[in-house]
Amino acid sequence: MTERSGSGRRMSRRQALGLLGLGAATVAVGATGWATSGAAGPTRSGIAPPSGETLQVPAELASRQGRLGLDLSAAPGAPLAGRDASAWGYNGSSPGPTLRVRPGDQLALRLHNRLDQPTNLHTHGLRVSPEGNSDNPFLHIAPGESFDYRITVPSEHPPGTFWYHPHAHGHVADQLSAGLAGALIVDDGSEPSVTTDRVLVVTDATLGTGGPVPADGRSRMAGRQGELLLLNGQHQPTIPCATGDVERWRLINATTSRTLTLRLDAHPLTRIALDGITLPTAVRSDTVRLAPGNRTDVLVRPDRPGTFALIATTEARSAMGMGMGPGGAAVDAETTTVATLAPSGPPRPPSALPTFPAGEGPTRDATTGTRRLAFSMGMGPGGMGPGGMNPGGMGPGGQGMTFGFDGRAYDADRTDQTVALGAVEEWTVTNPTPMAHPFHLHVWPFEVLADSARTPTTATLQDVVLVPAQGWVRLRIPFTAQTGRSVYHCHVLDHEDLGMMATIAVN
């Protein structure tokens, strides 16, 4: 095991021009450990038909007497989408087991790395120590090694839906898209009961004749999207229930790059939580929107029998001026069925849904400081395109192409922001680039005050927010929970791996 992962990946100018369609053929950056079909690029076996299978629930491991102890093995060989796809999984499954803890518990987890590349574990959204053998993003556990995590959940930690996934810089997108993710629930016993409490992990994958296939360089630049959108590792499963049942769906967007808008045919979705925090008031809506890494909890109550599609629309991501496709569109919008809800039984009249106590609200303490930071994508001399394609370059000597913040690629040995414990700061995060980027800050959640798209605010805390292309968001961050050193980054995880990440120390 080693700590700190060094600087971000940096492409040569020749590679960058190739990826932009201006020079040599597209070049793959990095390896995934998945079989590919040859130098000409990955082959695909086509979109699988709907499985028709009943939705499977990940195994659940719950704490006892203040402790959850387990062995978690990251290894190839997990089935995916009903195939023996040699995907990667935790303890042989993708998604991995759901971990359920209570405030004040200790998570004692031994992670075994059975992969051919380094890995680690990030408890996404938990307000825990980012240092030592806790939620430390700088750890790298080498192939064949094991590591003992000891993560203490604070006694005041709010209940909610969180998740875990790898965070070894340079390998994150490969490992998540290969299947390494799982849900993590904090349960304090205070929330009202429902008929069924479901964990629904949304992932995507591209499966070739030999199993999953790697992303090429162009896909990494835009942020890869798998051909299949999966729910709990299944392709278009069926969710059986009874009419009148009140279902709680804990929806986790564990894709590497997709911003999803979800809707359920003929049924409203009553949103009760965002990123693990219960909303002050439940919001009834036809749709919910999730950037990569976001979670939302919704209540669903079918009042009549039938079959109703859960439909996901993936937002297009523009790359105007980057040569990413016709008309400048890097990734087109896409709509697909994720699952089918199949209630049975006689029609039921509408009835009131349970009321959930409001979660922690934003701090009202005075603001102690302000900062501005910016996503950046750039090339050396001869660079091109609007919004962050900096002619002066961002790498040594101005050569090559770099993803980063404030004109600098990630360097684990550099501290980019230093904050005093107890500070309450307003950050303006700007995005001069031609595509939207989800901003994620480890450990310290924030309130979204406003953004350039005039998105309605939620008056609660969250840990991922989508920053519009050539736009901005303004955040209020209370640095009151933990001290230590961690990171903030783009949650299009290919971009993170390419250097769009920075460090923060709270002292």
XYZ file of C-alpha atoms in Angstrom:
507
model
C 0.000 0.000 0.000
C 1.273 3.464 -0.850
C -0.079 6.930 -0.193
C -0.431 9.684 -2.777
C -0.868 9.015 -6.421
C 1.273 11.668 -8.038
C 0.267 14.050 -10.775
C -2.712 13.680 -13.098
C -2.489 11.820 -16.377
C -1.321 14.066 -19.166
C -1.679 13.347 -22.879
C 0.970 14.221 -25.407
C 0.112 16.836 -28.001
C 0.027 14.121 -30.683
C -2.450 12.087 -28.649
C -4.576 15.146 -27.939
C -4.776 16.068 -31.615
C -5.693 12.503 -32.445
C -8.468 12.528 -29.870
C -9.783 15.770 -31.301
C -9.949 14.287 -34.789
C -7.091 16.456 -36.060
C -4.233 14.030 -36.367
C -3.457 10.389 -35.822
C -6.152 7.821 -35.168
C -7.821 7.780 -31.774
C -5.484 6.562 -29.058
C -6.665 4.728 -25.955
C -5.408 6.279 -22.727
C -4.822 3.763 -19.965
C -6.019 0.204 -19.562
C -9.132 -1.252 -18.041
C -8.292 -4.884 -17.533
C -11.241 -5.826 -19.773
C -10.678 -7.874 -22.897
C -10.692 -6.011 -26.202
C -11.093 -7.444 -29.654
C -8.043 -5.952 -31.344
C -6.226 -2.819 -32.377
C -9.029 -1.666 -34.633
C -11.125 -0.878 -31.572
C -13.662 -2.673 -29.391
C -16.356 -4.778 -30.960
C -19.790 -4.957 -29.433
C -22.289 -7.734 -29.348
C -25.258 -5.402 -29.716
C -27.827 -4.190 -27.247
C -29.207 -7.035 -25.189
C -32.972 -7.554 -25.150
C -34.838 -6.812 -21.922
C -34.085 -9.511 -19.401
C -37.600 -9.734 -17.973
C -35.944 -10.911 -14.768
C -37.255 -9.883 -11.391
C -35.148 -7.107 -9.902
C -32.446 -8.513 -7.666
C -31.559 -6.793 -4.407
C -27.870 -6.597 -3.447
C -26.966 -8.580 -0.343
C -27.121 -6.427 2.785
C -24.593 -6.402 5.627
C -25.704 -4.525 8.756
C -23.772 -3.428 11.816
C -24.235 -5.034 15.212
C -23.404 -3.555 18.579
C -21.721 -0.524 17.077
C -19.569 -2.270 14.478
C -19.770 -3.578 10.940
C -16.861 -5.900 10.241
C -16.410 -7.441 6.808
C -13.997 -8.571 4.130
C -14.543 -6.937 0.752
C -12.779 -8.402 -2.263
C -12.423 -6.388 -5.484
C -11.984 -8.957 -8.247
C -12.905 -9.854 -11.840
C -15.441 -12.554 -12.626
C -18.723 -10.942 -11.587
C -21.757 -11.550 -13.839
C -23.343 -8.474 -15.381
C -26.590 -7.976 -17.312
C -27.306 -11.698 -17.058
C -24.030 -12.663 -18.696
C -20.808 -14.200 -17.513
C -19.149 -10.964 -18.585
C -16.014 -11.124 -16.430
C -17.019 -7.779 -14.979
C -15.397 -6.579 -11.787
C -17.325 -6.791 -8.558
C -17.140 -6.691 -4.789
C -17.464 -10.145 -3.239
C -18.444 -11.552 -6.622
C -21.303 -9.200 -7.442
C -21.952 -5.896 -9.160
C -23.163 -3.861 -7.436
C -21.473 -5.035 -4.265
C -23.226 -5.669 -0.952
C -25.211 -2.865 0.641
C -23.535 -1.757 3.865
C -25.913 -0.516 6.579
C -24.525 1.322 9.606
C -25.813 3.589 12.351
C -24.440 6.921 13.568
C -21.571 6.260 15.972
C -20.684 2.893 14.402
C -17.275 1.795 13.208
C -16.912 0.306 9.735
C -14.065 -2.226 10.027
C -13.445 -3.303 6.460
C -10.587 -5.348 5.042
C -10.272 -4.596 1.328
C -8.584 -7.297 -0.758
C -7.262 -6.189 -4.146
C -7.593 -9.077 -6.606
C -7.259 -6.780 -9.631
C -4.240 -6.185 -11.857
C -4.030 -2.493 -10.899
C -4.078 -0.460 -7.674
C -7.374 0.344 -5.996
C -8.804 1.816 -2.790
C -12.222 2.688 -1.330
C -14.122 5.975 -1.092
C -17.223 6.255 1.107
C -18.961 8.830 -1.049
C -20.887 11.427 0.958
C -19.914 10.276 4.451
C -18.665 13.025 6.773
C -15.801 10.993 8.133
C -12.077 11.504 8.545
C -10.252 11.658 5.197
C -6.949 10.584 6.686
C -5.069 7.465 7.798
C -7.072 4.287 7.279
C -10.389 6.115 6.933
C -11.833 7.672 3.741
C -8.359 8.489 2.426
C -8.308 9.103 -1.352
C -4.496 9.163 -1.472
C -4.094 5.488 -0.563
C -3.156 3.044 -3.308
C -3.544 -0.653 -2.483
C -1.341 -2.628 -4.852
C -2.505 -5.739 -6.731
C -2.491 -8.752 -4.430
C -2.425 -6.651 -1.259
C -5.062 -6.110 1.425
C -5.744 -3.098 3.613
C -7.680 -2.631 6.857
C -10.015 0.366 6.854
C -11.359 1.745 10.134
C -14.030 4.325 9.392
C -15.872 5.880 12.333
C -19.286 7.330 11.517
C -19.848 10.393 13.756
C -22.631 10.052 16.305
C -24.331 13.142 14.835
C -24.164 11.862 11.248
C -27.491 12.243 9.416
C -29.298 9.144 8.136
C -29.431 8.701 4.398
C -28.291 7.080 1.171
C -24.572 7.086 0.388
C -22.334 4.777 -1.647
C -18.832 3.414 -2.019
C -16.545 3.020 -5.015
C -12.824 3.001 -5.909
C -10.854 6.249 -5.883
C -7.304 5.326 -6.956
C -6.411 8.231 -9.217
C -5.881 7.218 -12.821
C -8.028 4.074 -12.457
C -11.353 5.347 -11.113
C -13.406 5.416 -14.325
C -12.064 2.047 -15.472
C -12.936 0.390 -12.167
C -16.356 1.959 -11.679
C -17.428 1.236 -15.251
C -16.180 -2.331 -14.801
C -18.712 -2.800 -11.995
C -17.089 -1.719 -8.715
C -19.723 0.160 -6.690
C -22.139 -0.456 -3.841
C -24.669 1.301 -1.610
C -23.951 2.504 1.921
C -26.923 3.350 4.138
C -26.787 5.288 7.404
C -29.879 4.369 9.432
C -30.658 5.973 12.792
C -34.040 4.265 13.206
C -35.954 7.552 13.170
C -37.516 7.382 9.720
C -41.060 6.100 9.122
C -41.481 2.631 7.708
C -42.573 1.892 4.152
C -43.812 -1.294 2.502
C -40.548 -1.846 0.638
C -37.226 -0.010 0.939
C -35.275 -0.613 -2.293
C -31.658 0.169 -3.140
C -31.490 0.972 -6.874
C -27.953 1.409 -8.223
C -27.838 2.746 -11.789
C -24.700 1.843 -13.762
C -23.787 1.457 -17.413
C -21.518 -0.883 -19.361
C -20.504 -1.848 -22.860
C -20.362 -5.619 -23.331
C -18.502 -7.165 -26.258
C -18.318 -10.773 -27.366
C -15.647 -11.392 -24.743
C -17.278 -9.323 -22.015
C -16.973 -5.622 -21.165
C -14.726 -3.541 -23.424
C -12.432 -0.595 -22.676
C -13.070 3.034 -23.504
C -11.017 4.619 -26.253
C -9.400 8.018 -25.990
C -12.283 9.914 -27.583
C -14.698 8.395 -25.053
C -12.431 9.377 -22.181
C -12.281 12.951 -23.438
C -16.072 13.233 -23.545
C -16.689 10.916 -20.581
C -17.505 7.329 -21.451
C -21.048 6.011 -21.693
C -21.773 2.307 -21.721
C -24.238 0.937 -24.262
C -26.367 -0.737 -21.581
C -27.959 1.213 -18.749
C -28.320 -1.221 -15.857
C -30.276 -1.311 -12.613
C -28.618 -3.361 -9.868
C -26.502 -4.925 -12.618
C -29.549 -6.052 -14.627
C -30.821 -4.913 -18.012
C -34.430 -3.719 -17.828
C -35.613 -5.926 -14.942
C -39.171 -6.065 -13.608
C -40.045 -4.636 -10.179
C -43.042 -6.528 -8.752
C -45.199 -4.975 -6.041
C -48.807 -4.768 -4.863
C -51.169 -1.907 -5.573
C -51.249 0.482 -2.648
C -47.718 -0.401 -1.525
C -45.546 2.535 -0.512
C -42.101 1.991 -1.985
C -38.977 3.934 -1.068
C -36.489 3.945 -3.909
C -32.920 4.881 -3.006
C -31.648 5.871 -6.442
C -27.872 6.099 -6.885
C -26.341 7.416 -10.107
C -23.196 5.266 -10.199
C -22.487 5.833 -13.895
C -19.144 7.351 -14.790
C -20.523 10.292 -16.761
C -24.297 10.273 -17.400
C -26.568 13.005 -16.081
C -29.932 11.251 -15.872
C -33.515 12.458 -15.762
C -35.796 9.687 -14.491
C -39.572 9.367 -14.767
C -42.112 6.621 -14.086
C -44.980 6.187 -16.528
C -48.339 7.374 -15.152
C -46.936 7.922 -11.650
C -45.443 10.897 -9.829
C -42.168 10.591 -7.947
C -42.227 12.116 -4.470
C -38.691 13.191 -3.694
C -37.804 13.070 -0.002
C -33.991 13.276 0.051
C -31.002 14.453 -1.969
C -27.452 13.161 -1.461
C -28.393 11.531 1.825
C -30.141 14.533 3.409
C -33.932 14.578 3.894
C -35.505 17.602 2.213
C -37.347 20.182 4.347
C -40.520 19.357 2.388
C -41.222 16.431 0.087
C -41.382 17.446 -3.575
C -43.871 15.735 -5.887
C -42.708 15.784 -9.488
C -42.917 13.879 -12.748
C -39.110 13.666 -13.006
C -35.933 13.653 -10.928
C -32.499 14.667 -12.200
C -29.244 13.058 -11.067
C -25.726 14.085 -12.037
C -23.033 11.388 -11.738
C -22.560 10.635 -8.037
C -25.892 12.144 -6.954
C -28.440 10.159 -4.964
C -32.104 10.834 -4.446
C -34.751 9.027 -2.403
C -38.277 8.960 -3.807
C -41.586 7.492 -2.669
C -43.735 5.612 -5.186
C -47.293 4.369 -4.576
C -48.932 2.520 -7.505
C -52.711 2.767 -7.323
C -53.636 0.334 -10.094
C -52.311 -2.860 -11.664
C -50.344 -2.883 -14.890
C -46.834 -2.387 -16.211
C -45.183 1.025 -16.030
C -41.764 1.873 -17.435
C -39.083 3.618 -15.401
C -37.484 5.732 -18.117
C -34.093 7.454 -18.063
C -33.034 10.261 -20.359
C -29.301 10.881 -20.559
C -28.541 14.532 -21.188
C -26.423 15.438 -24.199
C -23.001 16.852 -23.372
C -21.814 19.523 -25.767
C -18.215 19.725 -26.905
C -18.496 22.614 -29.333
C -15.186 23.302 -30.975
C -13.552 20.104 -29.724
C -14.112 18.022 -32.842
C -16.073 15.479 -30.862
C -18.809 14.829 -33.366
C -21.213 16.305 -35.896
C -22.472 19.699 -34.811
C -20.095 19.683 -31.875
C -22.121 17.190 -29.843
C -19.831 14.921 -27.846
C -22.634 12.681 -26.608
C -26.183 12.726 -27.927
C -29.241 12.657 -25.698
C -30.584 9.159 -25.174
C -33.816 7.800 -23.702
C -34.168 4.213 -22.549
C -36.244 2.039 -20.238
C -34.338 1.153 -17.079
C -36.928 -1.130 -15.465
C -40.642 -1.927 -15.437
C -42.805 -1.526 -12.344
C -45.433 -4.286 -12.292
C -48.023 -3.774 -9.526
C -50.725 -6.382 -9.100
C -53.997 -6.397 -7.188
C -57.193 -4.344 -7.244
C -57.085 -0.573 -7.810
C -56.601 1.438 -4.626
C -57.782 4.979 -3.874
C -55.046 7.583 -3.307
C -53.823 7.876 0.265
C -51.341 10.034 2.130
C -47.681 9.135 1.974
C -45.616 8.952 5.160
C -43.972 12.180 6.271
C -40.223 12.164 6.853
C -38.613 14.488 9.407
C -36.614 17.271 7.766
C -32.896 16.649 7.639
C -30.085 18.960 8.548
C -30.534 22.411 7.054
C -27.871 24.811 5.831
C -25.832 26.669 8.432
C -26.875 30.211 9.284
C -23.445 31.125 10.641
C -21.784 34.158 9.116
C -19.657 33.655 6.025
C -15.965 33.885 6.912
C -14.410 33.870 3.436
C -14.910 33.533 -0.303
C -13.047 31.705 -3.076
C -13.270 31.332 -6.831
C -12.112 28.295 -8.762
C -12.585 27.063 -12.292
C -12.638 23.841 -14.259
C -10.071 23.948 -17.060
C -9.299 21.994 -20.214
C -6.429 23.166 -22.364
C -3.774 22.519 -24.979
C -0.347 23.897 -25.709
C 0.448 26.329 -28.558
C -2.033 25.883 -31.361
C -4.782 24.981 -28.922
C -8.281 25.551 -30.172
C -11.905 25.978 -29.293
C -13.789 28.213 -26.865
C -14.162 27.999 -23.136
C -11.025 26.818 -21.473
C -8.939 25.651 -24.421
C -6.068 27.861 -23.326
C -3.591 28.844 -26.066
C -0.811 29.122 -23.499
C -1.243 25.525 -22.460
C -1.353 24.214 -18.895
C 1.404 21.661 -18.814
C 5.162 22.176 -18.565
C 6.316 24.099 -21.608
C 2.713 24.595 -22.734
C 2.656 21.240 -24.528
C 0.017 18.524 -24.509
C -3.559 18.568 -23.248
C -4.489 18.793 -19.589
C -7.670 18.571 -17.538
C -7.574 20.408 -14.225
C -8.671 23.237 -11.983
C -7.424 26.795 -12.326
C -5.093 25.825 -15.146
C -3.309 23.065 -13.240
C -3.654 19.305 -13.433
C -3.995 17.271 -10.248
C -0.890 16.756 -8.139
C -1.325 14.786 -4.921
C 1.801 16.393 -3.452
C 0.425 19.923 -3.844
C -2.226 21.438 -1.550
C -4.510 23.670 -3.600
C -6.839 25.012 -0.891
C -6.232 25.449 2.849
C -9.211 26.141 5.114
C -9.505 26.678 8.869
C -11.743 24.312 10.822
C -14.978 26.111 11.642
C -14.881 28.363 8.587
C -18.033 28.947 6.556
C -17.052 29.874 3.017
C -18.775 30.848 -0.203
C -17.193 29.297 -3.285
C -17.982 30.307 -6.840
C -17.145 27.398 -9.139
C -16.958 28.493 -12.765
C -16.969 26.324 -15.849
C -15.585 28.080 -18.949
C -15.405 24.757 -20.818
C -17.897 23.644 -23.489
C -19.399 20.776 -21.472
C -21.084 20.512 -18.064
C -19.027 19.120 -15.179
C -20.423 17.685 -11.897
C -18.481 19.143 -8.948
C -17.933 16.830 -5.951
C -16.297 17.786 -2.653
C -15.331 14.964 -0.307
C -16.287 15.021 3.414
C -17.723 18.570 3.594
C -21.207 18.937 1.998
C -22.404 22.291 0.705
C -25.525 24.339 0.085
C -26.148 25.459 -3.494
C -27.060 29.153 -3.344
C -27.501 29.811 -7.073
C -26.290 28.858 -10.522
C -26.143 30.400 -13.970
C -28.984 28.157 -15.200
C -31.314 29.438 -12.444
C -31.934 25.909 -11.188
C -34.317 25.881 -8.187
C -32.402 25.383 -4.944
C -33.288 22.775 -2.321
C -32.353 24.572 0.943
C -30.407 21.532 2.045
C -26.871 20.166 1.854
C -25.513 18.023 -0.972
C -22.142 16.761 -2.195
C -22.460 16.799 -6.013
C -23.723 19.663 -8.171
C -23.744 19.969 -11.952
C -21.950 23.118 -13.144
C -23.408 24.180 -16.515
C -21.196 24.506 -19.576
C -19.764 28.031 -19.699
C -21.645 28.722 -16.466
C -21.159 28.807 -12.711
C -22.544 27.752 -9.335
C -22.226 29.500 -5.975
C -21.858 27.274 -2.914
C -21.872 27.800 0.843
C -19.659 25.293 2.646
C -19.486 24.824 6.432
C -16.084 23.291 7.238
C -17.192 22.125 10.672
C -17.214 18.325 10.542
C -13.654 17.025 10.160
C -10.051 18.069 9.827
C -7.731 16.519 7.282
C -6.673 16.535 3.674
C -8.895 15.387 0.814
C -9.984 16.311 -2.718
C -12.603 17.941 -4.898
C -13.054 16.926 -8.519
C -15.200 16.493 -11.596
C -17.437 13.439 -11.199
C -17.204 12.633 -14.882
C -14.623 10.156 -13.697
C -12.601 10.002 -16.894
C -12.014 13.730 -16.424
C -10.940 13.148 -12.826
C -8.467 10.493 -13.965
C -7.107 12.885 -16.592
C -6.361 15.494 -13.913
C -9.577 17.416 -13.167
C -9.116 17.106 -9.409
C -7.489 19.225 -6.705
C -6.577 18.922 -3.030
C -7.948 20.645 0.053
C -6.666 20.679 3.638
C -8.864 21.641 6.600
C -6.685 22.409 9.621
